[in-house]
PDB file of C-alpha atoms in Angstrom:
ATOM      1  CA  MET A 835     226.997  91.837 162.420  1.00  0.00           C
ATOM      2  CA  VAL A 836     229.844  90.854 160.100  1.00  0.00           C
ATOM      3  CA  TRP A 837     233.269  90.385 161.669  1.00  0.00           C
ATOM      4  CA  ILE A 838     236.470  90.191 159.624  1.00  0.00           C
ATOM      5  CA  GLU A 839     240.201  90.108 160.361  1.00  0.00           C
ATOM      6  CA  THR A 840     242.600  91.482 157.805  1.00  0.00           C
ATOM      7  CA  PRO A 841     245.353  90.479 157.362  1.00  0.00           C
ATOM      8  CA  SER A 842     244.234  87.111 158.705  1.00  0.00           C
ATOM      9  CA  ASN A 843     245.991  85.055 161.343  1.00  0.00           C
ATOM     10  CA  PRO A 844     248.213  83.169 160.520  1.00  0.00           C
ATOM     11  CA  THR A 845     248.325  83.055 156.704  1.00  0.00           C
ATOM     12  CA  LEU A 846     248.023  86.831 156.123  1.00  0.00           C
ATOM     13  CA  ARG A 847     245.089  86.755 153.741  1.00  0.00           C
ATOM     14  CA  ILE A 848     243.725  90.196 152.849  1.00  0.00           C
ATOM     15  CA  VAL A 849     240.010  91.020 152.950  1.00  0.00           C
ATOM     16  CA  ASP A 850     238.670  93.943 150.904  1.00  0.00           C
ATOM     17  CA  ILE A 851     237.255  96.091 153.724  1.00  0.00           C
ATOM     18  CA  GLN A 852     235.472  98.586 151.473  1.00  0.00           C
ATOM     19  CA  ALA A 853     233.759  95.859 149.424  1.00  0.00           C
ATOM     20  CA  ILE A 854     232.650  93.940 152.512  1.00  0.00           C
ATOM     21  CA  ALA A 855     231.428  97.141 154.167  1.00  0.00           C
ATOM     22  CA  GLU A 856     229.249  98.002 151.155  1.00  0.00           C
ATOM     23  CA  TYR A 857     227.808  94.484 151.017  1.00  0.00           C
ATOM     24  CA  THR A 858     227.217  94.432 154.767  1.00  0.00           C
ATOM     25  CA  HIS A 859     225.380  97.750 154.769  1.00  0.00           C
ATOM     26  CA  GLN A 860     223.219  96.697 151.826  1.00  0.00           C
ATOM     27  CA  HIS A 861     221.876  93.916 154.037  1.00  0.00           C
ATOM     28  CA  GLY A 862     221.247  96.118 157.066  1.00  0.00           C
ATOM     29  CA  ALA A 863     224.156  94.824 159.147  1.00  0.00           C
ATOM     30  CA  PHE A 864     227.255  96.513 160.540  1.00  0.00           C
ATOM     31  CA  LEU A 865     230.909  95.639 160.008  1.00  0.00           C
ATOM     32  CA  VAL A 866     233.567  95.021 162.659  1.00  0.00           C
ATOM     33  CA  VAL A 867     237.215  94.768 161.597  1.00  0.00           C
ATOM     34  CA  ASP A 868     239.913  93.258 163.799  1.00  0.00           C
ATOM     35  CA  ASN A 869     242.744  95.616 162.962  1.00  0.00           C
ATOM     36  CA  THR A 870     245.260  94.237 165.471  1.00  0.00           C
ATOM     37  CA  PHE A 871     247.861  93.019 162.949  1.00  0.00           C
ATOM     38  CA  MET A 872     248.052  96.401 161.217  1.00  0.00           C
ATOM     39  CA  SER A 873     247.610  98.826 164.112  1.00  0.00           C
ATOM     40  CA  PRO A 874     246.040 102.253 163.486  1.00  0.00           C
ATOM     41  CA  TYR A 875     249.335 103.366 161.934  1.00  0.00           C
ATOM     42  CA  PHE A 876     249.115 101.087 158.898  1.00  0.00           C
ATOM     43  CA  GLN A 877     245.363 100.642 158.416  1.00  0.00           C
ATOM     44  CA  ASN A 878     242.213 102.630 159.264  1.00  0.00           C
ATOM     45  CA  PRO A 879     239.087 100.472 158.742  1.00  0.00           C
ATOM     46  CA  LEU A 880     236.643 103.258 159.670  1.00  0.00           C
ATOM     47  CA  SER A 881     237.810 105.327 156.703  1.00  0.00           C
ATOM     48  CA  LEU A 882     237.127 102.318 154.459  1.00  0.00           C
ATOM     49  CA  GLY A 883     233.516 101.964 155.596  1.00  0.00           C
ATOM     50  CA  ALA A 884     233.773  99.736 158.658  1.00  0.00           C
ATOM     51  CA  ASP A 885     231.544 100.557 161.615  1.00  0.00           C
ATOM     52  CA  ILE A 886     233.860  99.344 164.379  1.00  0.00           C
ATOM     53  CA  ALA A 887     237.624  98.911 164.384  1.00  0.00           C
ATOM     54  CA  MET A 888     238.824  96.535 167.083  1.00  0.00           C
ATOM     55  CA  HIS A 889     242.356  96.356 168.427  1.00  0.00           C
ATOM     56  CA  SER A 890     244.067  94.176 170.951  1.00  0.00           C
ATOM     57  CA  VAL A 891     245.872  96.998 172.729  1.00  0.00           C
ATOM     58  CA  THR A 892     248.063  94.283 174.263  1.00  0.00           C
ATOM     59  CA  LYS A 893     249.829  94.016 170.903  1.00  0.00           C
ATOM     60  CA  TYR A 894     251.195  96.895 168.795  1.00  0.00           C
ATOM     61  CA  ILE A 895     249.426  99.839 170.441  1.00  0.00           C
ATOM     62  CA  ASN A 896     251.027  99.019 173.790  1.00  0.00           C
ATOM     63  CA  GLY A 897     254.031  97.412 172.152  1.00  0.00           C
ATOM     64  CA  HIS A 898     255.879  96.268 175.274  1.00  0.00           C
ATOM     65  CA  SER A 899     254.109  93.010 176.205  1.00  0.00           C
ATOM     66  CA  ASP A 900     253.010  94.227 179.613  1.00  0.00           C
ATOM     67  CA  VAL A 901     249.326  95.178 179.228  1.00  0.00           C
ATOM     68  CA  LEU A 902     246.096  93.206 178.743  1.00  0.00           C
ATOM     69  CA  MET A 903     243.595  95.500 177.071  1.00  0.00           C
ATOM     70  CA  GLY A 904     241.341  95.893 174.059  1.00  0.00           C
ATOM     71  CA  VAL A 905     239.646  98.824 172.328  1.00  0.00           C
ATOM     72  CA  ALA A 906     236.652  99.219 170.030  1.00  0.00           C
ATOM     73  CA  ALA A 907     236.637 102.455 168.013  1.00  0.00           C
ATOM     74  CA  THR A 908     233.617 103.684 166.106  1.00  0.00           C
ATOM     75  CA  SER A 909     232.392 106.798 164.323  1.00  0.00           C
ATOM     76  CA  ASN A 910     228.781 105.657 164.649  1.00  0.00           C
ATOM     77  CA  LYS A 911     227.079 107.504 167.525  1.00  0.00           C
ATOM     78  CA  ASP A 912     224.398 104.826 168.065  1.00  0.00           C
ATOM     79  CA  LEU A 913     226.977 102.027 168.268  1.00  0.00           C
ATOM     80  CA  TYR A 914     229.109 104.117 170.589  1.00  0.00           C
ATOM     81  CA  GLU A 915     226.236 104.678 172.975  1.00  0.00           C
ATOM     82  CA  GLN A 916     225.374 100.968 172.995  1.00  0.00           C
ATOM     83  CA  LEU A 917     228.991  99.993 173.649  1.00  0.00           C
ATOM     84  CA  HIS A 918     229.316 102.612 176.381  1.00  0.00           C
ATOM     85  CA  TYR A 919     226.141 101.368 178.047  1.00  0.00           C
ATOM     86  CA  VAL A 920     227.382  97.773 178.071  1.00  0.00           C
ATOM     87  CA  GLN A 921     230.813  98.806 179.304  1.00  0.00           C
ATOM     88  CA  ASN A 922     229.288 100.886 182.103  1.00  0.00           C
ATOM     89  CA  TRP A 923     227.049  98.114 183.402  1.00  0.00           C
ATOM     90  CA  LEU A 924     229.454  95.212 182.981  1.00  0.00           C
ATOM     91  CA  GLY A 925     232.443  97.110 184.337  1.00  0.00           C
ATOM     92  CA  GLY A 926     234.766  96.259 181.473  1.00  0.00           C
ATOM     93  CA  VAL A 927     237.233  99.067 182.087  1.00  0.00           C
ATOM     94  CA  PRO A 928     241.037  98.900 182.327  1.00  0.00           C
ATOM     95  CA  SER A 929     242.954 100.013 185.380  1.00  0.00           C
ATOM     96  CA  PRO A 930     244.555 103.494 185.492  1.00  0.00           C
ATOM     97  CA  PHE A 931     248.019 101.939 185.463  1.00  0.00           C
ATOM     98  CA  ASP A 932     247.229  99.844 182.357  1.00  0.00           C
ATOM     99  CA  CYS A 933     245.990 103.026 180.669  1.00  0.00           C
ATOM    100  CA  TYR A 934     249.248 104.726 181.608  1.00  0.00           C
ATOM    101  CA  LEU A 935     251.247 101.896 180.078  1.00  0.00           C
ATOM    102  CA  ALA A 936     249.143 101.846 176.924  1.00  0.00           C
ATOM    103  CA  ARG A 937     249.571 105.605 176.528  1.00  0.00           C
ATOM    104  CA  ARG A 938     253.331 105.211 176.940  1.00  0.00           C
ATOM    105  CA  GLY A 939     253.319 102.672 174.101  1.00  0.00           C
ATOM    106  CA  LEU A 940     251.073 104.771 171.886  1.00  0.00           C
ATOM    107  CA  MET A 941     253.574 107.635 172.069  1.00  0.00           C
ATOM    108  CA  THR A 942     256.145 105.548 170.138  1.00  0.00           C
ATOM    109  CA  LEU A 943     253.726 103.704 167.825  1.00  0.00           C
ATOM    110  CA  GLU A 944     254.920 105.429 164.651  1.00  0.00           C
ATOM    111  CA  VAL A 945     258.639 104.857 165.114  1.00  0.00           C
ATOM    112  CA  ARG A 946     258.090 101.272 166.255  1.00  0.00           C
ATOM    113  CA  MET A 947     255.844 100.348 163.338  1.00  0.00           C
ATOM    114  CA  ILE A 948     258.329 101.763 160.838  1.00  0.00           C
ATOM    115  CA  ARG A 949     261.116  99.656 162.351  1.00  0.00           C
ATOM    116  CA  HIS A 950     258.876  96.587 162.683  1.00  0.00           C
ATOM    117  CA  GLN A 951     258.048  96.721 158.995  1.00  0.00           C
ATOM    118  CA  GLN A 952     261.622  97.361 157.861  1.00  0.00           C
ATOM    119  CA  ASN A 953     262.775  94.253 159.754  1.00  0.00           C
ATOM    120  CA  ALA A 954     259.819  92.152 158.591  1.00  0.00           C
ATOM    121  CA  MET A 955     260.356  92.974 154.915  1.00  0.00           C
ATOM    122  CA  ALA A 956     264.056  92.135 155.129  1.00  0.00           C
ATOM    123  CA  ILE A 957     263.399  88.837 156.923  1.00  0.00           C
ATOM    124  CA  ALA A 958     260.618  87.904 154.472  1.00  0.00           C
ATOM    125  CA  GLU A 959     263.040  88.463 151.582  1.00  0.00           C
ATOM    126  CA  PHE A 960     265.704  86.414 153.384  1.00  0.00           C
ATOM    127  CA  LEU A 961     263.258  83.547 153.922  1.00  0.00           C
ATOM    128  CA  VAL A 962     262.118  83.616 150.292  1.00  0.00           C
ATOM    129  CA  ARG A 963     265.713  82.974 149.247  1.00  0.00           C
ATOM    130  CA  HIS A 964     266.389  80.240 151.798  1.00  0.00           C
ATOM    131  CA  PRO A 965     266.445  76.721 150.315  1.00  0.00           C
ATOM    132  CA  ARG A 966     264.724  75.145 153.355  1.00  0.00           C
ATOM    133  CA  VAL A 967     261.698  77.461 153.212  1.00  0.00           C
ATOM    134  CA  GLU A 968     258.879  76.294 150.945  1.00  0.00           C
ATOM    135  CA  LYS A 969     256.608  79.344 151.116  1.00  0.00           C
ATOM    136  CA  VAL A 970     256.486  82.769 152.746  1.00  0.00           C
ATOM    137  CA  TYR A 971     253.258  84.546 153.628  1.00  0.00           C
ATOM    138  CA  TYR A 972     253.809  88.297 153.799  1.00  0.00           C
ATOM    139  CA  PRO A 973     251.625  90.914 152.023  1.00  0.00           C
ATOM    140  CA  GLY A 974     254.638  93.139 151.455  1.00  0.00           C
ATOM    141  CA  LEU A 975     256.099  90.672 148.976  1.00  0.00           C
ATOM    142  CA  GLU A 976     255.065  91.191 145.364  1.00  0.00           C
ATOM    143  CA  SER A 977     254.614  87.413 145.163  1.00  0.00           C
ATOM    144  CA  HIS A 978     251.734  87.613 147.679  1.00  0.00           C
ATOM    145  CA  PRO A 979     248.518  86.995 145.690  1.00  0.00           C
ATOM    146  CA  GLN A 980     246.816  90.018 147.295  1.00  0.00           C
ATOM    147  CA  HIS A 981     249.759  92.391 147.316  1.00  0.00           C
ATOM    148  CA  ALA A 982     247.859  94.945 145.183  1.00  0.00           C
ATOM    149  CA  LEU A 983     244.858  94.934 147.538  1.00  0.00           C
ATOM    150  CA  ALA A 984     247.157  95.338 150.536  1.00  0.00           C
ATOM    151  CA  LYS A 985     248.761  98.381 148.911  1.00  0.00           C
ATOM    152  CA  LYS A 986     245.324  99.816 148.149  1.00  0.00           C
ATOM    153  CA  GLN A 987     243.841  99.713 151.646  1.00  0.00           C
ATOM    154  CA  GLN A 988     246.919  99.684 153.892  1.00  0.00           C
ATOM    155  CA  LYS A 989     249.603 102.303 154.448  1.00  0.00           C
ATOM    156  CA  GLY A 990     252.166  99.556 155.087  1.00  0.00           C
ATOM    157  CA  PHE A 991     252.475  95.800 155.458  1.00  0.00           C
ATOM    158  CA  GLY A 992     253.126  95.334 159.147  1.00  0.00           C
ATOM    159  CA  ALA A 993     255.435  92.923 160.927  1.00  0.00           C
ATOM    160  CA  MET A 994     253.513  89.645 160.959  1.00  0.00           C
ATOM    161  CA  LEU A 995     254.596  86.913 158.575  1.00  0.00           C
ATOM    162  CA  SER A 996     254.402  83.164 158.302  1.00  0.00           C
ATOM    163  CA  PHE A 997     256.522  80.635 156.453  1.00  0.00           C
ATOM    164  CA  ARG A 998     256.414  76.944 155.710  1.00  0.00           C
ATOM    165  CA  LEU A 999     259.505  74.829 156.311  1.00  0.00           C
ATOM    166  CA  GLN A1000     260.567  71.727 154.477  1.00  0.00           C
ATOM    167  CA  GLY A1001     260.434  68.435 156.355  1.00  0.00           C
ATOM    168  CA  ASN A1002     258.173  67.749 159.317  1.00  0.00           C
ATOM    169  CA  MET A1003     257.441  68.842 162.896  1.00  0.00           C
ATOM    170  CA  HIS A1004     260.804  67.469 164.031  1.00  0.00           C
ATOM    171  CA  ASN A1005     262.548  70.024 161.833  1.00  0.00           C
ATOM    172  CA  VAL A1006     260.264  72.797 163.115  1.00  0.00           C
ATOM    173  CA  ASN A1007     261.048  71.863 166.734  1.00  0.00           C
ATOM    174  CA  LEU A1008     264.770  71.878 166.026  1.00  0.00           C
ATOM    175  CA  PHE A1009     264.389  75.324 164.478  1.00  0.00           C
ATOM    176  CA  PHE A1010     262.551  76.591 167.553  1.00  0.00           C
ATOM    177  CA  HIS A1011     265.073  74.985 169.922  1.00  0.00           C
ATOM    178  CA  HIS A1012     268.086  76.634 168.343  1.00  0.00           C
ATOM    179  CA  LEU A1013     266.760  80.173 168.193  1.00  0.00           C
ATOM    180  CA  GLN A1014     268.740  82.414 170.545  1.00  0.00           C
ATOM    181  CA  VAL A1015     267.462  85.953 169.957  1.00  0.00           C
ATOM    182  CA  VAL A1016     263.910  85.113 168.914  1.00  0.00           C
ATOM    183  CA  SER A1017     261.591  83.485 171.488  1.00  0.00           C
ATOM    184  CA  LEU A1018     258.871  80.853 171.151  1.00  0.00           C
ATOM    185  CA  ALA A1019     255.566  82.352 172.365  1.00  0.00           C
ATOM    186  CA  THR A1020     251.964  82.778 171.241  1.00  0.00           C
ATOM    187  CA  SER A1021     251.732  86.555 171.599  1.00  0.00           C
ATOM    188  CA  LEU A1022     252.733  89.215 169.072  1.00  0.00           C
ATOM    189  CA  GLY A1023     253.205  92.914 168.542  1.00  0.00           C
ATOM    190  CA  GLY A1024     255.871  93.591 171.168  1.00  0.00           C
ATOM    191  CA  ALA A1025     259.321  95.047 170.723  1.00  0.00           C
ATOM    192  CA  GLU A1026     260.763  91.511 170.842  1.00  0.00           C
ATOM    193  CA  SER A1027     260.561  88.981 167.993  1.00  0.00           C
ATOM    194  CA  LEU A1028     258.460  85.870 168.588  1.00  0.00           C
ATOM    195  CA  VAL A1029     257.702  82.691 166.668  1.00  0.00           C
ATOM    196  CA  ALA A1030     254.862  80.225 167.149  1.00  0.00           C
ATOM    197  CA  SER A1031     253.477  76.986 165.783  1.00  0.00           C
ATOM    198  CA  PRO A1032     249.827  77.779 164.914  1.00  0.00           C
ATOM    199  CA  VAL A1033     248.881  74.071 164.738  1.00  0.00           C
ATOM    200  CA  TYR A1034     249.902  73.447 168.347  1.00  0.00           C
ATOM    201  CA  MET A1035     249.398  76.920 169.806  1.00  0.00           C
ATOM    202  CA  SER A1036     247.011  79.587 168.522  1.00  0.00           C
ATOM    203  CA  HIS A1037     244.955  77.302 166.230  1.00  0.00           C
ATOM    204  CA  GLU A1038     245.141  74.013 168.113  1.00  0.00           C
ATOM    205  CA  HIS A1039     241.368  73.808 168.560  1.00  0.00           C
ATOM    206  CA  VAL A1040     240.484  74.556 164.918  1.00  0.00           C
ATOM    207  CA  PRO A1041     239.180  71.350 163.266  1.00  0.00           C
ATOM    208  CA  VAL A1042     241.863  69.533 161.254  1.00  0.00           C
ATOM    209  CA  GLU A1043     239.858  69.702 158.003  1.00  0.00           C
ATOM    210  CA  LEU A1044     239.497  73.466 158.308  1.00  0.00           C
ATOM    211  CA  ARG A1045     243.174  73.919 159.224  1.00  0.00           C
ATOM    212  CA  GLU A1046     244.208  72.031 156.104  1.00  0.00           C
ATOM    213  CA  LYS A1047     241.864  74.104 153.961  1.00  0.00           C
ATOM    214  CA  LEU A1048     243.454  77.247 155.413  1.00  0.00           C
ATOM    215  CA  GLU A1049     246.987  75.901 154.800  1.00  0.00           C
ATOM    216  CA  ILE A1050     247.692  75.783 158.547  1.00  0.00           C
ATOM    217  CA  THR A1051     249.973  72.753 158.613  1.00  0.00           C
ATOM    218  CA  GLU A1052     252.513  71.343 161.051  1.00  0.00           C
ATOM    219  CA  THR A1053     255.411  72.973 159.259  1.00  0.00           C
ATOM    220  CA  LEU A1054     253.863  76.450 159.242  1.00  0.00           C
ATOM    221  CA  VAL A1055     255.666  78.943 161.488  1.00  0.00           C
ATOM    222  CA  ARG A1056     254.188  82.298 162.420  1.00  0.00           C
ATOM    223  CA  ALA A1057     256.577  85.139 163.259  1.00  0.00           C
ATOM    224  CA  SER A1058     256.034  88.467 164.931  1.00  0.00           C
ATOM    225  CA  ILE A1059     259.080  90.474 163.905  1.00  0.00           C
ATOM    226  CA  GLY A1060     260.331  92.878 166.523  1.00  0.00           C
ATOM    227  CA  ILE A1061     262.523  95.953 166.481  1.00  0.00           C
ATOM    228  CA  GLU A1062     265.853  94.360 167.364  1.00  0.00           C
ATOM    229  CA  THR A1063     268.974  94.929 165.252  1.00  0.00           C
ATOM    230  CA  LEU A1064     268.166  93.405 161.856  1.00  0.00           C
ATOM    231  CA  GLU A1065     271.522  91.688 161.445  1.00  0.00           C
ATOM    232  CA  ASP A1066     271.035  89.879 164.766  1.00  0.00           C
ATOM    233  CA  LEU A1067     267.617  88.610 163.690  1.00  0.00           C
ATOM    234  CA  ILE A1068     268.733  87.362 160.294  1.00  0.00           C
ATOM    235  CA  GLU A1069     271.771  85.669 161.824  1.00  0.00           C
ATOM    236  CA  ASP A1070     269.527  83.968 164.396  1.00  0.00           C
ATOM    237  CA  PHE A1071     267.053  82.732 161.779  1.00  0.00           C
ATOM    238  CA  GLU A1072     269.882  81.506 159.576  1.00  0.00           C
ATOM    239  CA  GLN A1073     271.730  79.527 162.257  1.00  0.00           C
ATOM    240  CA  ALA A1074     268.475  78.030 163.597  1.00  0.00           C
ATOM    241  CA  LEU A1075     267.498  76.912 160.082  1.00  0.00           C
ATOM    242  CA  ASP A1076     270.949  75.367 159.619  1.00  0.00           C
ATOM    243  CA  HIS A1077     270.527  73.373 162.848  1.00  0.00           C
ATOM    244  CA  ALA A1078     267.024  72.223 161.870  1.00  0.00           C
ATOM    245  CA  TYR A1079     268.297  69.868 159.138  1.00  0.00           C
TER     246      TYR A1079
END
C-alpha cells in the first residue's frame, strides 16, 4: 500500500496523484489518498487513479466541528469487500446521530467550499503583501511552486494555508494572543477560522531534523480559513500582526 496526502499538512505540498497511482500499480500495490484538505468538492482522487480516497468527515464534509468520523471511498469491489468485512467485525461504525449531522453538513458542502476558498485566497494575498510575513504557502497563489499541478488535478485550492512570520516564537504567541475573531486550535475544516502552531501542536512529535527538512519551523502558522465575513477576518489578522511586533 502507498499512502499520500495532497495537499500536505502543513506546508501544502502537492503530490501528482495520477503519476503516483501509475507507479504504484506497476509494482502491484494500491494507492490511498488522504483527501481531507480538499474535500470531494475540490478533488476526486479515484478519478485520477487512486484506489481509496480517505476523508476525515470531522473536517469539511461535516463542516460544523461537532462530529468525529472518517470515510474510506473506493471503486474497487475487492477492496470494498475487505473494508466492509473489517468494519463489520471490528464494529467501526458511527452512531445514527453522527450520520445525521454529517449528512446535514454534506448538504451545504458546495456553498461552504466556495466561500472557504474565496476567503482563503483573499487572506493569502493579504499575507503576501504584509511586511511581517516571510512566506505564504497556498497552492492558489501563482507563486506556489506547484500551482500548475494543483490546477491540473484539483477543481479549486481549498481553505488551508500556512505562513511564516518574521521574528521568533514570542512574536507568534503575541499574534495568537491578540486574535479576536480567529481561534487557536488544532482542528480544521469548520465554519470558523482557526490557527495553529504545527511545531507545538499537530507536528510536535515529528523529529526535529525532519521538521526542519519540511520547513516546519517555530514561526510557521497554519490557518484553516472559515466562512466568516472576509473584512472581519482580514481586520483581525492585521491587528494581531500589528500587536505581534
